[in-house]
Coordinates of C-alpha atoms in Angstrom, one line a residue:
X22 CA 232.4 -45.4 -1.8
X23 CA 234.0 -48.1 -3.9
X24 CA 233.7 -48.4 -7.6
X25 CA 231.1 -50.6 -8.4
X26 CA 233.0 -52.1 -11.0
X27 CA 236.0 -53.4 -8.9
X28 CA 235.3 -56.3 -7.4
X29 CA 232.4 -59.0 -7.2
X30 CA 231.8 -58.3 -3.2
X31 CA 229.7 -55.2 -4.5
X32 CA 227.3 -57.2 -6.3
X33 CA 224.7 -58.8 -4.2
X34 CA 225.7 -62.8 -4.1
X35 CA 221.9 -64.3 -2.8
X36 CA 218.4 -63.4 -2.4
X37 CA 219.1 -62.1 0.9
X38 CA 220.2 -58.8 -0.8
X39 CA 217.4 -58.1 -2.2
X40 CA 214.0 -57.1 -1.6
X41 CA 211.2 -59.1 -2.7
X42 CA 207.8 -59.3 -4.5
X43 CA 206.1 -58.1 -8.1
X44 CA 204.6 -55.0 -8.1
X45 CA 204.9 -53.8 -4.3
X46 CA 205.3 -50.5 -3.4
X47 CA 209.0 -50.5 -1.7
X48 CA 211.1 -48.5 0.0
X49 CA 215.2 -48.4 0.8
X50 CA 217.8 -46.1 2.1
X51 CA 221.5 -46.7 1.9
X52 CA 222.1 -43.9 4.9
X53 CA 219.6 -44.6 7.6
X54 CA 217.1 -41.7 7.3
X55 CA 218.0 -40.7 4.2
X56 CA 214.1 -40.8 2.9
X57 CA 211.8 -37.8 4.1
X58 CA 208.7 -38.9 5.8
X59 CA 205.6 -38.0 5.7
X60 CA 205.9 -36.2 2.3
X61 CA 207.5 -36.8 -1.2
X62 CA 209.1 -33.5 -2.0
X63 CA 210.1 -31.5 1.5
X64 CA 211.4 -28.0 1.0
X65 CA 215.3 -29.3 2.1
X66 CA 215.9 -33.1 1.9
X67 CA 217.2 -35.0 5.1
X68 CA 221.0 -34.7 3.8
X69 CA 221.1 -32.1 1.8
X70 CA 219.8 -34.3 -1.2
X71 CA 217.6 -33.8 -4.1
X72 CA 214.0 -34.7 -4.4
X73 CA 213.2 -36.4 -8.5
X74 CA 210.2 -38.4 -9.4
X75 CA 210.4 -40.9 -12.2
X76 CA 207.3 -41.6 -13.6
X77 CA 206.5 -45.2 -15.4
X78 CA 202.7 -44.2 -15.9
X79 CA 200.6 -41.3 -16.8
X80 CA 199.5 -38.9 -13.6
X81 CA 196.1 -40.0 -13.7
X82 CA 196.1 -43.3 -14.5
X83 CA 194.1 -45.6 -12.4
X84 CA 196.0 -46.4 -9.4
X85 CA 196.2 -50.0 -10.2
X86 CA 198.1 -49.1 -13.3
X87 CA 199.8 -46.0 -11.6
X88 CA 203.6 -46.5 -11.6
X89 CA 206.2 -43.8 -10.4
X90 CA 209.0 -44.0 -8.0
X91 CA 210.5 -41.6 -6.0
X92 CA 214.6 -41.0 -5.8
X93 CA 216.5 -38.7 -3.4
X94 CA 220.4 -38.3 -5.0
X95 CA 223.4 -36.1 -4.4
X96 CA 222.8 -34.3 -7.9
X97 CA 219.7 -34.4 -10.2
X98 CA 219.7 -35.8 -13.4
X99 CA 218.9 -32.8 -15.3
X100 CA 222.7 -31.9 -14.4
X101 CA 224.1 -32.4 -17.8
X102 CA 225.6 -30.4 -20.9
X103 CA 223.0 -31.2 -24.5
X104 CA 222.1 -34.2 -26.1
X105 CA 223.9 -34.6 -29.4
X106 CA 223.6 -37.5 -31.6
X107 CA 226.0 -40.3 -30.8
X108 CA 229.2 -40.5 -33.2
X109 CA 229.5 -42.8 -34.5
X110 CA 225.9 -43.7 -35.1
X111 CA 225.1 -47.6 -33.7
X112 CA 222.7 -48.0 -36.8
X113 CA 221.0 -51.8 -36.2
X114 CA 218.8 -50.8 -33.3
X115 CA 215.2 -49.8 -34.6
X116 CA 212.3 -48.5 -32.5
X117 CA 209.8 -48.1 -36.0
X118 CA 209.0 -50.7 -37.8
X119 CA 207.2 -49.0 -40.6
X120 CA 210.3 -47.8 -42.3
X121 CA 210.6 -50.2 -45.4
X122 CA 214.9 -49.2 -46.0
X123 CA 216.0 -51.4 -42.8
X124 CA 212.9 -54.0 -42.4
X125 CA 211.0 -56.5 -44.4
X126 CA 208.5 -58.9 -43.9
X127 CA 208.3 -62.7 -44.9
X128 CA 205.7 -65.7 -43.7
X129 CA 208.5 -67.8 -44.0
X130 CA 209.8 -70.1 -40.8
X131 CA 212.8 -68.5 -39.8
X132 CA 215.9 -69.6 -37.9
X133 CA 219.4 -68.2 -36.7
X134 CA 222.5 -70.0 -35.3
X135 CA 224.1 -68.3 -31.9
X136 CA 226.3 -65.1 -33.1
X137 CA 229.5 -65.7 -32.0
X138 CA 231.0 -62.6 -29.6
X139 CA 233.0 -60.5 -31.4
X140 CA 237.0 -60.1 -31.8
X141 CA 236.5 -56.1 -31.4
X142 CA 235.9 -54.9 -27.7
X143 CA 232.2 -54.7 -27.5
X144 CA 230.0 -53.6 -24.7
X145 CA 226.1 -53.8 -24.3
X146 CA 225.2 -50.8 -26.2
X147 CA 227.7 -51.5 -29.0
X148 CA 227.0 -55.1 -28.8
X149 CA 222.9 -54.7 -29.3
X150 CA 220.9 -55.4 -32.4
X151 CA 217.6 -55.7 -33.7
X152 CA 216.2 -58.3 -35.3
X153 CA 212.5 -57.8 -35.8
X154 CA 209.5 -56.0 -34.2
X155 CA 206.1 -54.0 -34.7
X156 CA 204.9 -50.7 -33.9
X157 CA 206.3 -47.7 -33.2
X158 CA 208.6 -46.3 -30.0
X159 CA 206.5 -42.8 -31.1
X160 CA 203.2 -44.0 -31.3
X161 CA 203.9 -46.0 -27.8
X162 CA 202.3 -49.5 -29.1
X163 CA 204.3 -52.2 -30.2
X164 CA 207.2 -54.2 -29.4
X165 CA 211.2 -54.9 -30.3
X166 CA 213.3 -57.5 -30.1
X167 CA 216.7 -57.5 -29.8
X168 CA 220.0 -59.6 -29.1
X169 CA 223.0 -59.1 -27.6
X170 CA 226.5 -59.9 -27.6
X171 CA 229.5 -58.2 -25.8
X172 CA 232.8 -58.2 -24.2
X173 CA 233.5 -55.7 -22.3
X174 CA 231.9 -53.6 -19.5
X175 CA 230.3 -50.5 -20.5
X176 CA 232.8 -48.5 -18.3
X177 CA 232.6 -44.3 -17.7
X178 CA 228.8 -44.5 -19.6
X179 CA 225.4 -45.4 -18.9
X180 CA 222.5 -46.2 -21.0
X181 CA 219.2 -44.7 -20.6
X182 CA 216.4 -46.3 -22.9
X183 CA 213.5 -43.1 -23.5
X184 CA 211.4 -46.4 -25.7
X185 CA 210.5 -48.8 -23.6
X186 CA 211.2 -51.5 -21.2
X187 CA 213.8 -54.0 -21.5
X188 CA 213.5 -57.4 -20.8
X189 CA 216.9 -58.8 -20.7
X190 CA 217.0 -62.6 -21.2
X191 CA 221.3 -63.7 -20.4
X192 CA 222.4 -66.6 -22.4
X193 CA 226.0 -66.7 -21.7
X194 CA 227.7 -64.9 -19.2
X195 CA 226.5 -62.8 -16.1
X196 CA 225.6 -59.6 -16.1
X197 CA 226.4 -56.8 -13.4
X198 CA 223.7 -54.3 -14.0
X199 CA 224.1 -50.8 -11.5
X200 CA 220.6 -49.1 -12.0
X201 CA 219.4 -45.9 -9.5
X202 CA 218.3 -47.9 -7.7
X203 CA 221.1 -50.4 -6.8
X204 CA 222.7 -52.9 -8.6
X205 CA 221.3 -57.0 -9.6
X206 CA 223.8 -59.8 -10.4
X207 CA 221.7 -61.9 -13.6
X208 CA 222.8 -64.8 -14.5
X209 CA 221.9 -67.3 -17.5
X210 CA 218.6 -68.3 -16.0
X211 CA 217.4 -65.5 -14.8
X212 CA 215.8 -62.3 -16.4
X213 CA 215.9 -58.7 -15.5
X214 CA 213.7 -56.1 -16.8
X215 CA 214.9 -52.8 -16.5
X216 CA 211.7 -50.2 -16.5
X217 CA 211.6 -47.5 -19.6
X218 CA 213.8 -44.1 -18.5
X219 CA 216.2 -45.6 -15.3
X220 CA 219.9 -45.1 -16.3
X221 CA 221.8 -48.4 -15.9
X222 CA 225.0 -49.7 -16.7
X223 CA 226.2 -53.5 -17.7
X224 CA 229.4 -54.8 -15.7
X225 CA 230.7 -58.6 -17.7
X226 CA 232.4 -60.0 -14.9
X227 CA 233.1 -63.2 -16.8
X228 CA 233.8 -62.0 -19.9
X229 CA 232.1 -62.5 -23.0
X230 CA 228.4 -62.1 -22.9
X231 CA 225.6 -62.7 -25.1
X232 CA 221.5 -62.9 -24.7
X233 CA 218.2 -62.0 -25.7
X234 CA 216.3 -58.7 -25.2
X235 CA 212.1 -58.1 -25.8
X236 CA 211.7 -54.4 -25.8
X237 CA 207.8 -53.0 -25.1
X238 CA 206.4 -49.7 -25.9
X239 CA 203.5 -47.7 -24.0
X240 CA 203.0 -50.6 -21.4
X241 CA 204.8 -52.9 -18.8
X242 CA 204.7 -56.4 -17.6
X243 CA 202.6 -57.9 -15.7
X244 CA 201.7 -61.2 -13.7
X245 CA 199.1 -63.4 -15.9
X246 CA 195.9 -63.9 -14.7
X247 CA 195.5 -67.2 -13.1
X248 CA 192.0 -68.5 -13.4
X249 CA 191.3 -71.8 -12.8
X250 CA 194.6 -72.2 -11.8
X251 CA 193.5 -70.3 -8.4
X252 CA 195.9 -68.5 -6.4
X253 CA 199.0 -70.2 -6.6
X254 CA 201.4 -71.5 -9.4
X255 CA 203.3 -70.2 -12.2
X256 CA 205.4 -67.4 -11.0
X257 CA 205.2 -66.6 -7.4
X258 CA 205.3 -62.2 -6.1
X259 CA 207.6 -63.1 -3.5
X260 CA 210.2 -64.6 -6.0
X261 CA 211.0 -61.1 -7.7
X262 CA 213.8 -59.3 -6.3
X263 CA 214.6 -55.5 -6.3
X264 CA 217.7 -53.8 -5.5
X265 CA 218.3 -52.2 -2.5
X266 CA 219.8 -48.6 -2.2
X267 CA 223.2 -48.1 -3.3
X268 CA 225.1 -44.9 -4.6
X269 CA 228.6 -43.9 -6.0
X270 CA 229.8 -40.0 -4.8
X271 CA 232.5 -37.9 -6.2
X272 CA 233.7 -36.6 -8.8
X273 CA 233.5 -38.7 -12.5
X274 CA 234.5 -36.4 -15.1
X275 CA 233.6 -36.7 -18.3
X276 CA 230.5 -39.7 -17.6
X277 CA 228.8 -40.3 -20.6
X278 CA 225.1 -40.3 -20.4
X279 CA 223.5 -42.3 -23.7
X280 CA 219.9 -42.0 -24.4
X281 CA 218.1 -44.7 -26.6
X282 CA 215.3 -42.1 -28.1
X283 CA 213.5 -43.3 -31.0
X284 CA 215.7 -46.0 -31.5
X285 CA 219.0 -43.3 -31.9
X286 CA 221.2 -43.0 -29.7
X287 CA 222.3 -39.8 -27.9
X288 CA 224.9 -38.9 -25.7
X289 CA 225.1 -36.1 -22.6
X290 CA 228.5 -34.9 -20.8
X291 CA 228.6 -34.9 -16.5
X292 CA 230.9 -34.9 -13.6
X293 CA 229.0 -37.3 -11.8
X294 CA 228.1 -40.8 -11.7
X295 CA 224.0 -40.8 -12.3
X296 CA 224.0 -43.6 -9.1
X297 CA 224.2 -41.0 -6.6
X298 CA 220.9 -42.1 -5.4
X299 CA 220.8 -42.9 -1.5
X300 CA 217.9 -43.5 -1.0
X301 CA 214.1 -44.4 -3.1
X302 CA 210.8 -45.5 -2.3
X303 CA 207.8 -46.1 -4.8
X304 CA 206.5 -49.2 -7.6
X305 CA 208.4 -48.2 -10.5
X306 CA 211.5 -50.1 -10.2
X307 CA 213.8 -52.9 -12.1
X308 CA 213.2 -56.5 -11.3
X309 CA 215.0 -59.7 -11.8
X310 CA 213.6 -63.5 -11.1
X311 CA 215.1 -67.1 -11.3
X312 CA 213.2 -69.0 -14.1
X313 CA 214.2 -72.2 -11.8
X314 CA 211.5 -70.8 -9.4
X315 CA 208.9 -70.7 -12.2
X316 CA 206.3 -73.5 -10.9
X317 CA 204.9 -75.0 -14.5
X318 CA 201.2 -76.1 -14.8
X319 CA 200.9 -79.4 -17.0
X320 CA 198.4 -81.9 -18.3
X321 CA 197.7 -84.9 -16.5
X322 CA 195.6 -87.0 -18.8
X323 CA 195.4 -86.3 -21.9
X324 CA 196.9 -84.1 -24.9
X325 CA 199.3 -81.6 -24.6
X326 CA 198.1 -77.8 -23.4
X327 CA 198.5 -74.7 -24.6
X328 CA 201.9 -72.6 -24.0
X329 CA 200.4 -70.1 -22.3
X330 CA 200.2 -71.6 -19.0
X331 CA 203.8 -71.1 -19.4
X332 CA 203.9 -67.3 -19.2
X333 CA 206.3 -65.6 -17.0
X334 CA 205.2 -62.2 -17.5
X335 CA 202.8 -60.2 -19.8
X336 CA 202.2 -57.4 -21.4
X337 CA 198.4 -56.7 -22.3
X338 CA 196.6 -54.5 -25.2
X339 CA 193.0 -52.8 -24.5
X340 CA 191.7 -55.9 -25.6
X341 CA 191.0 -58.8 -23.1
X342 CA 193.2 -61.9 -23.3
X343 CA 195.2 -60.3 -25.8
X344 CA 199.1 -59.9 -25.3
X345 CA 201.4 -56.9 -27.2
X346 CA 204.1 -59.4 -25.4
X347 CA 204.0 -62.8 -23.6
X348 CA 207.2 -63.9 -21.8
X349 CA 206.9 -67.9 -21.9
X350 CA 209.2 -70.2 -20.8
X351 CA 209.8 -73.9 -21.4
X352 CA 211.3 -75.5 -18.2
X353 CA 212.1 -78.9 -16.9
X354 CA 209.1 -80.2 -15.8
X355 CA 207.1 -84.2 -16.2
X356 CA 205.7 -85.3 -19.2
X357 CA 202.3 -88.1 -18.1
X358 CA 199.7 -87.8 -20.7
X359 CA 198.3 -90.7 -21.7
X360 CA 197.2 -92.0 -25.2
X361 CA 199.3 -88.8 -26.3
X362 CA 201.6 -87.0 -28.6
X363 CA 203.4 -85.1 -25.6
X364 CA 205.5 -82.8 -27.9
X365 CA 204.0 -80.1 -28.9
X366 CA 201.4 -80.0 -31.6
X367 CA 201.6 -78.8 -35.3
X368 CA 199.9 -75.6 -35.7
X369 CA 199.3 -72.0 -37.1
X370 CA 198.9 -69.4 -34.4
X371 CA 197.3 -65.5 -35.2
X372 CA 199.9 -64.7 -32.3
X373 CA 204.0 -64.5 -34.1
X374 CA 206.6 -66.3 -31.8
X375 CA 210.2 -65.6 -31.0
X376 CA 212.3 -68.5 -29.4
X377 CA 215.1 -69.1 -27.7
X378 CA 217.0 -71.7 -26.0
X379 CA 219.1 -70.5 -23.2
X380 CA 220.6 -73.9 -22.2
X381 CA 219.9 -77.4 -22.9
X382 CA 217.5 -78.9 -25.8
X383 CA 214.3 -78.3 -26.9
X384 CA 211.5 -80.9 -27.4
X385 CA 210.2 -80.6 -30.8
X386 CA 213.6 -79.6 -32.3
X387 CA 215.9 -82.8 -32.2
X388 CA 218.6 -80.6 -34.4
X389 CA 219.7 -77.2 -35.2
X390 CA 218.1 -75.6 -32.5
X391 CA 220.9 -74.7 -29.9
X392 CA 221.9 -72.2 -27.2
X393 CA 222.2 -68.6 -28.4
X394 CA 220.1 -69.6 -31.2
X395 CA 216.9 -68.2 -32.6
X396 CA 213.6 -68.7 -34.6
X397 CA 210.7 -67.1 -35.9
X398 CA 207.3 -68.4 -36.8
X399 CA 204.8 -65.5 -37.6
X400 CA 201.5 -64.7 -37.8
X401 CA 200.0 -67.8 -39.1
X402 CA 203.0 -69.7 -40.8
X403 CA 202.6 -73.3 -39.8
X404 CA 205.4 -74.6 -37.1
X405 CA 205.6 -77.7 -34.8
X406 CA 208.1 -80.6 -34.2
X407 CA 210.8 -81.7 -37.1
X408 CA 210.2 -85.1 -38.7
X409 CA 213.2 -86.5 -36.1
X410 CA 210.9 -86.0 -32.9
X411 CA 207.5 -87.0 -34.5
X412 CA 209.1 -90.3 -35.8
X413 CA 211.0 -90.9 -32.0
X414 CA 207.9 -89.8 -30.7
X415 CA 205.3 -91.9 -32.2
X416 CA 207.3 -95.1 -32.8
X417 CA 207.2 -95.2 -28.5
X418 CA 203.9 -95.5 -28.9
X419 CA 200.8 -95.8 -26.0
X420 CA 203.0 -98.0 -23.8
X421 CA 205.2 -94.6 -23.0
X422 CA 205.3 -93.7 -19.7
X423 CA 205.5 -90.7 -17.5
X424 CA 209.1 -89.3 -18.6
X425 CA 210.5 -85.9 -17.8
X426 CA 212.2 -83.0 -19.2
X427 CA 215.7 -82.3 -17.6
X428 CA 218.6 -79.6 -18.1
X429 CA 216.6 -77.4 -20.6
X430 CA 215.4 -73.8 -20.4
X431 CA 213.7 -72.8 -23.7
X432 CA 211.8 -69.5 -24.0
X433 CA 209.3 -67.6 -26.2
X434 CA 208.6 -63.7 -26.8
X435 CA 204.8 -63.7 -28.3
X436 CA 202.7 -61.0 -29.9
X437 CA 199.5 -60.5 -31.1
X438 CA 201.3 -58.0 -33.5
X439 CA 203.1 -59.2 -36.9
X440 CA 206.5 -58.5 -37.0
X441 CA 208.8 -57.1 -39.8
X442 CA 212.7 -58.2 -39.6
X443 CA 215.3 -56.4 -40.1
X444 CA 217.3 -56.6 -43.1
X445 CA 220.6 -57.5 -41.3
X446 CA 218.9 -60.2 -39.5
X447 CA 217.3 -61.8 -43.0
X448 CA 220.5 -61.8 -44.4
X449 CA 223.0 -62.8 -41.5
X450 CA 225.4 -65.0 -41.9
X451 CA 224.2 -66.8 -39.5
X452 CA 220.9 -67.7 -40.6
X453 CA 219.7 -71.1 -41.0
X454 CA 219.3 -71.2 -44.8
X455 CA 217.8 -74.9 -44.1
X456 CA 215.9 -74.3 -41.7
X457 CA 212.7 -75.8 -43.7
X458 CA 214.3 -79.1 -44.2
X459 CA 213.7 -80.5 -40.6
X460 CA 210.2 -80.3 -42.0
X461 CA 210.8 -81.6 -45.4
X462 CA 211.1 -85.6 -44.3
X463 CA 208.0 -85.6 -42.9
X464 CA 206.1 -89.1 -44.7
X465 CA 202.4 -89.8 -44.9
X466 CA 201.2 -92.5 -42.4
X467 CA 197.7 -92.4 -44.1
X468 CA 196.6 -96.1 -43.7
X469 CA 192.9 -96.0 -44.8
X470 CA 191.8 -99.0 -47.1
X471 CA 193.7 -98.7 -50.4
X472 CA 190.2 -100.2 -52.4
X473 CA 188.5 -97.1 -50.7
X474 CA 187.3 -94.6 -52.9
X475 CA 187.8 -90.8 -52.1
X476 CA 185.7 -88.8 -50.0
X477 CA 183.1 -88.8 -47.0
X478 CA 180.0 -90.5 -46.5

């Protein structure tokens, strides 16, 4: 078959490509009858092919949680020389945040400019870095996240991630992602998640690339709950999409295999491209989804609601209503409450928050907050709009009418957990060392009666 890599015809170019819905169980075949019926594992394999399970769940979890997929490929996986650390070691990607030498911890608002791409060639793996999270990779609780910013396609290698999931979040540049199960075109407004274990390998077929990654341990996303929402809204089953069968034969010598384990990096030798899969069926699978399909919930009389009727996908704790992660997203959408300050309101949340802004602006940050840029409000530490969109927005008044929000796509990564940062990330060069002044020029409109004295009633 042709290499993947070569040209864009190999990439699927609509939703046509794909197949479709969030959580189904599915099933595809690149050679028509490639997939055994009637069992998972048959003594000999229609084609001469292997029989591997890849398991995103416990064995005996409850089957609504169960998640495992079944692959039938040329050559197994286990087909590979040792492990060995990777040389040289990558060194900013962390998986355990309890290890005071390379994290830190600060209440303090924090906020990063876009990185630019490097002058070096980059790819994906190289191009990855932390910049804060909680828990542990071991302990299989918590969460990472990550950004990105590369150059160059990964080439003869693949990465597999042992941690956790990826949630890949594209800023700039598509990305050409060839997983064992077939390959997804992502662009900037879309996300991909690619599930904890699946090999996979990033294609930059317009160059230089950068993004956002959340990274979750022990779990995996979700669809919220909707509630009183009833059955419809937010984002729709039928609007993920999953690749379709696709594999790569013959001889590669030398492929690189590199394992994210603990938050090293390993690397395996074999003569064979690991997407020699022909043919799949189960519920563990990567996913991507347009966030233009995302159908946002609003308020239609008064004050401004909540960002979690904003949320993508989830990942949940033991504990109800409680997220390890929240995906939430800030699309365009109308603004018509009445008698209201429509931005969003100052507060202190127990959950932390991670933004980003993958195009456009963002509605409580007239300045400094750009695409490919960052911020961080933790547990607690009081956030909300700078004094340039309070004073815009209140000097408008009650007479404001229904406006909207146009050519914006801002994002959040939330966690009940508190985050520690890593030290390159505190002291980047690209870290908004004013950040706090947006806040600074905020006056007192306090008009009660100056011959008042102090106090209640």
């Amino acid at each position: 078959m042709d290499n993947p890599k070569s040209n864009g015809r190999d990439f699927p170019s609509d939703d046509h490509d794909y197949l479709s819905g969030f959580g189904n169980t599915f099933e595809s075949e690149a050679i028509h009858g490639a997939l055994p019926r009637g069992q998972n594992s048959p003594l000999i394999c229609p084609y001469g092919l292997y029989a591997e399970q890849i398991s995103g769940s416990s064995f005996t979890s409850p089957r609504k949680l169960s998640q495992r997929s079944w692959l039938y490929r040329i050559k197994p996986s286990v087909t590979h020389e040792p492990f060995k650390p990777r040389v040289p070691s990558h060194g900013k990607i962390v998986s355990e945040f309890d290890k005071t030498d390379s994290c830190t911890t600060t209440p303090t608002q924090l906020r990063w400019k876009p990185v630019d791409i490097p002058d070096s060639p980059t790819d994906f793996i190289d191009g990855l870095f932390t910049i804060c999270g909680a828990g542990s990779s071991f302990l299989r609780h918590g969460f990472a996240i990550h950004m990105y910013t590369a150059n160059k396609s990964m080439g003869n290698c693949a990465l597999c991630n042992a941690d956790g999931d990826f949630l890949v979040v594209p800023q700039e540049g598509r990305l050409w992602i060839t997983t064992e199960c077939g390959k997804l075109q992502v662009s900037p407004g879309e996300v991909v998640v690619l599930p904890q274990g699946f090999r996979f390998a990033v294609d930059l077929p317009d160059g230089p690339s950068r993004g956002y990654v959340a990274e979750i341990f022990g779990t995996h996303f979700q669809l919220p709950d909707l509630g009183p929402i009833g059955a419809n809204g937010l984002a729709a089953p039928r609007d993920f999409l999953v690749p379709k069968a696709w594999y790569e034969e013959g001889p590669c010598p030398g492929y690189t295999i590199i394992q994210k384990f603990g938050g090293e990096l390993f690397t395996a030798k074999q003569d064979f491209s690991p997407f020699n899969v022909v043919a799949w069926h189960g519920n563990f699978v990567p996913y991507k989804y347009d966030l233009k399909k995302f159908c946002p919930y609003n308020t239609v009389l008064i004050d401004h609601s909540d960002p979690s009727i904003n949320t993508v996908l989830t990942a949940s704790t033991d504990k109800p209503g409680v997220a390890l992660l929240d995906f939430v997203i800030f699309p365009p959408r109308w603004l018509v409450a009445e008698h209201t300050f429509r931005p969003p309101y100052y507060h202190r949340n127990c959950m932390s928050e991670f933004m980003g802004l993958i195009y456009g602006g963002y509605e409580a940050k007239a300045d400094g907050f750009v695409p490919g840029g960052a911020s961080l409000h933790s547990c607690m530490t009081p956030h909300g709009p700078d004094t340039k969109t309070y004073e815009a927005t209140i000097a408008r008044g009650n007479d404001a009418g229904p406006s909207r929000i146009t050519d914006t796509m801002a994002f959040m990564f939330e966690s009940c957990l508190i985050p520690r940062i890593c030290l390159w990330a505190v002291e980047s060069p690209f870290i908004d060392h004013d950040y706090y002044q947006c806040w600074i020029g905020l006056k007192s409109h306090f008009s009660h009666g100056a011959d008042s004295k102090n106090g209640g009633i």
